[in-house]
PDB file of C-alpha atoms in Angstrom:
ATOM      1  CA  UNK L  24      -8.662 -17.816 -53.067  1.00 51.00           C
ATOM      2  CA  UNK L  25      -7.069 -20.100 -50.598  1.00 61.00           C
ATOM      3  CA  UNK L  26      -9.966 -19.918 -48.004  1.00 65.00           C
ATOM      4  CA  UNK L  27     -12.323 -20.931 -51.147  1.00 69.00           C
ATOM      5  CA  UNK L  28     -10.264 -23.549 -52.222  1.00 78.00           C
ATOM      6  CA  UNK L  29     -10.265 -25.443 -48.921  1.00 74.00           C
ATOM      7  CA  UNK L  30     -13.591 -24.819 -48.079  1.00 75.00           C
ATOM      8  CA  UNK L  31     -14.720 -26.736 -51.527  1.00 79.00           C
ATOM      9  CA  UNK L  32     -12.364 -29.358 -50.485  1.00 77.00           C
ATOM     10  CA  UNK L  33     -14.233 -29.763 -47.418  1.00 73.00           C
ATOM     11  CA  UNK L  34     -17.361 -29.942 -48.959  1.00 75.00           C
ATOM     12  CA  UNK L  35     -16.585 -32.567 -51.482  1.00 79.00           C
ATOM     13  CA  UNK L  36     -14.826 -35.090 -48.632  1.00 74.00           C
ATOM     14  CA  UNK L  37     -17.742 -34.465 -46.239  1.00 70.00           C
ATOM     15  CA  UNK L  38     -20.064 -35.340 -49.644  1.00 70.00           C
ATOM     16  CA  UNK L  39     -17.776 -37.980 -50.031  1.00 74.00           C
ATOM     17  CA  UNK L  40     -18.530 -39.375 -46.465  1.00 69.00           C
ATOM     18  CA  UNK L  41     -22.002 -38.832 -46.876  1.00 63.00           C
ATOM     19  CA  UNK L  42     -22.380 -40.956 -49.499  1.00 65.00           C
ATOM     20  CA  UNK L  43     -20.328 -43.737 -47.766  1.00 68.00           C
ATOM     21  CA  UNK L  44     -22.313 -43.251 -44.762  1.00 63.00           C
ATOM     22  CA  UNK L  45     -25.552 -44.093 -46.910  1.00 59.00           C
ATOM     23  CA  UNK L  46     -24.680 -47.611 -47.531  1.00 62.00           C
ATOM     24  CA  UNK L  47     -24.238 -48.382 -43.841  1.00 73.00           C
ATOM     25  CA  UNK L  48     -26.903 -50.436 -42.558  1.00 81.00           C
ATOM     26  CA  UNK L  49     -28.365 -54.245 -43.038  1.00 85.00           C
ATOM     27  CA  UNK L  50     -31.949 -53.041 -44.049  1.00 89.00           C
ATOM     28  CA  UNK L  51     -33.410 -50.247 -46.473  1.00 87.00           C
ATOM     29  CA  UNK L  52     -34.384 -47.684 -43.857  1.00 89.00           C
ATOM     30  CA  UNK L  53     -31.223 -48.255 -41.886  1.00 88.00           C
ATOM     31  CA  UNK L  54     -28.890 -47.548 -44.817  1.00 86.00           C
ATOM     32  CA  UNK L  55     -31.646 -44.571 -45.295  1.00 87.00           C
ATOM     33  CA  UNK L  56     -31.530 -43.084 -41.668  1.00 87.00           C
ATOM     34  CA  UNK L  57     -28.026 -43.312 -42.080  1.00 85.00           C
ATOM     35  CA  UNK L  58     -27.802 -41.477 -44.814  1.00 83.00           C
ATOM     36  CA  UNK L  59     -30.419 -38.922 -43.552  1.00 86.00           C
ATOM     37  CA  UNK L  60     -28.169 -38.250 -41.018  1.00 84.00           C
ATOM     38  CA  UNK L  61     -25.326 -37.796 -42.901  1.00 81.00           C
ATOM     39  CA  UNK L  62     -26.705 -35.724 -45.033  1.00 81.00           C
ATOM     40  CA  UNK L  63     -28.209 -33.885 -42.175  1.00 84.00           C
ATOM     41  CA  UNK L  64     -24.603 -33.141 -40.675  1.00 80.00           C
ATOM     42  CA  UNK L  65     -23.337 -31.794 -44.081  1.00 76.00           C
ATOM     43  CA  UNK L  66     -25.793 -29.808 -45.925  1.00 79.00           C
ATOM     44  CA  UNK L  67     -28.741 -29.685 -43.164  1.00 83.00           C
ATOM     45  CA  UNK L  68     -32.190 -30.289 -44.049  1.00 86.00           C
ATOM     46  CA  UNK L  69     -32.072 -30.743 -47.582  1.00 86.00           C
ATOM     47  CA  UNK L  70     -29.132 -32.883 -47.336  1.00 84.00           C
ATOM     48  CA  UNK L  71     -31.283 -34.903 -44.989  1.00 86.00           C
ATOM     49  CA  UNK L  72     -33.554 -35.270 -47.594  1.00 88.00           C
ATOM     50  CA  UNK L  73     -30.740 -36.219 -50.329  1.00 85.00           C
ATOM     51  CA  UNK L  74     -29.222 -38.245 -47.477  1.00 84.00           C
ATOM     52  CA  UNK L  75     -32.114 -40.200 -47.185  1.00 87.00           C
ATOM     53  CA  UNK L  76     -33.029 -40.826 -50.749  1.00 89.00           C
ATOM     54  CA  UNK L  77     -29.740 -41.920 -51.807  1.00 86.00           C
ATOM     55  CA  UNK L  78     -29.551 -44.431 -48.661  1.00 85.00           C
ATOM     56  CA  UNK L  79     -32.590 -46.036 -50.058  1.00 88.00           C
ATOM     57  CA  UNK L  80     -31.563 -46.115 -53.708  1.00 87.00           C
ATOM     58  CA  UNK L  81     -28.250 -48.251 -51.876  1.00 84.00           C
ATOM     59  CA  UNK L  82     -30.456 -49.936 -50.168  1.00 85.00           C
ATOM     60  CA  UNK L  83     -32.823 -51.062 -53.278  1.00 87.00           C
ATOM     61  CA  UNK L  84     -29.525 -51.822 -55.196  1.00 86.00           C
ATOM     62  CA  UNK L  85     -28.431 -54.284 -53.002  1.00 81.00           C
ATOM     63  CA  UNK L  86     -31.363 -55.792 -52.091  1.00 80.00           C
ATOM     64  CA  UNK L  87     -31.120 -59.362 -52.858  1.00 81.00           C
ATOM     65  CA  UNK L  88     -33.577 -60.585 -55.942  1.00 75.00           C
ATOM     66  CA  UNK L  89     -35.958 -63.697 -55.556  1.00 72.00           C
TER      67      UNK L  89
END
């Protein structure tokens, strides 16, 4: 139970970081590639994918509006 415990910690704080990780950047596919390769670290491909999607959604989000 303990071993399953701490690996579900470790999951959710490398999530955690993952997400951080997606709002580094100064343009859209920065914050995206970032995030790609965060997610890549934690949950391989598809967190690449999820990585990358959610960079861009940060990246839309901040983008300023004309």
């Amino acid at each position: 139970m303990i071993r399953t415990t701490s690996r579900s910690l470790a999951a959710i704080a490398l999530g955690a970081s993952a997400l951080a990780l997606a709002a580094c950047g100064h343009t859209i596919e920065q914050k995206a590639a970032t995030g790609a390769v965060a997610g890549a670290v934690v949950a391989g491909p598809v967190g690449a994918a999820i990585g990358g999607a959610a960079g861009t959604a940060v990246g839309q989000a901040q983008k300023p509006h004309r």
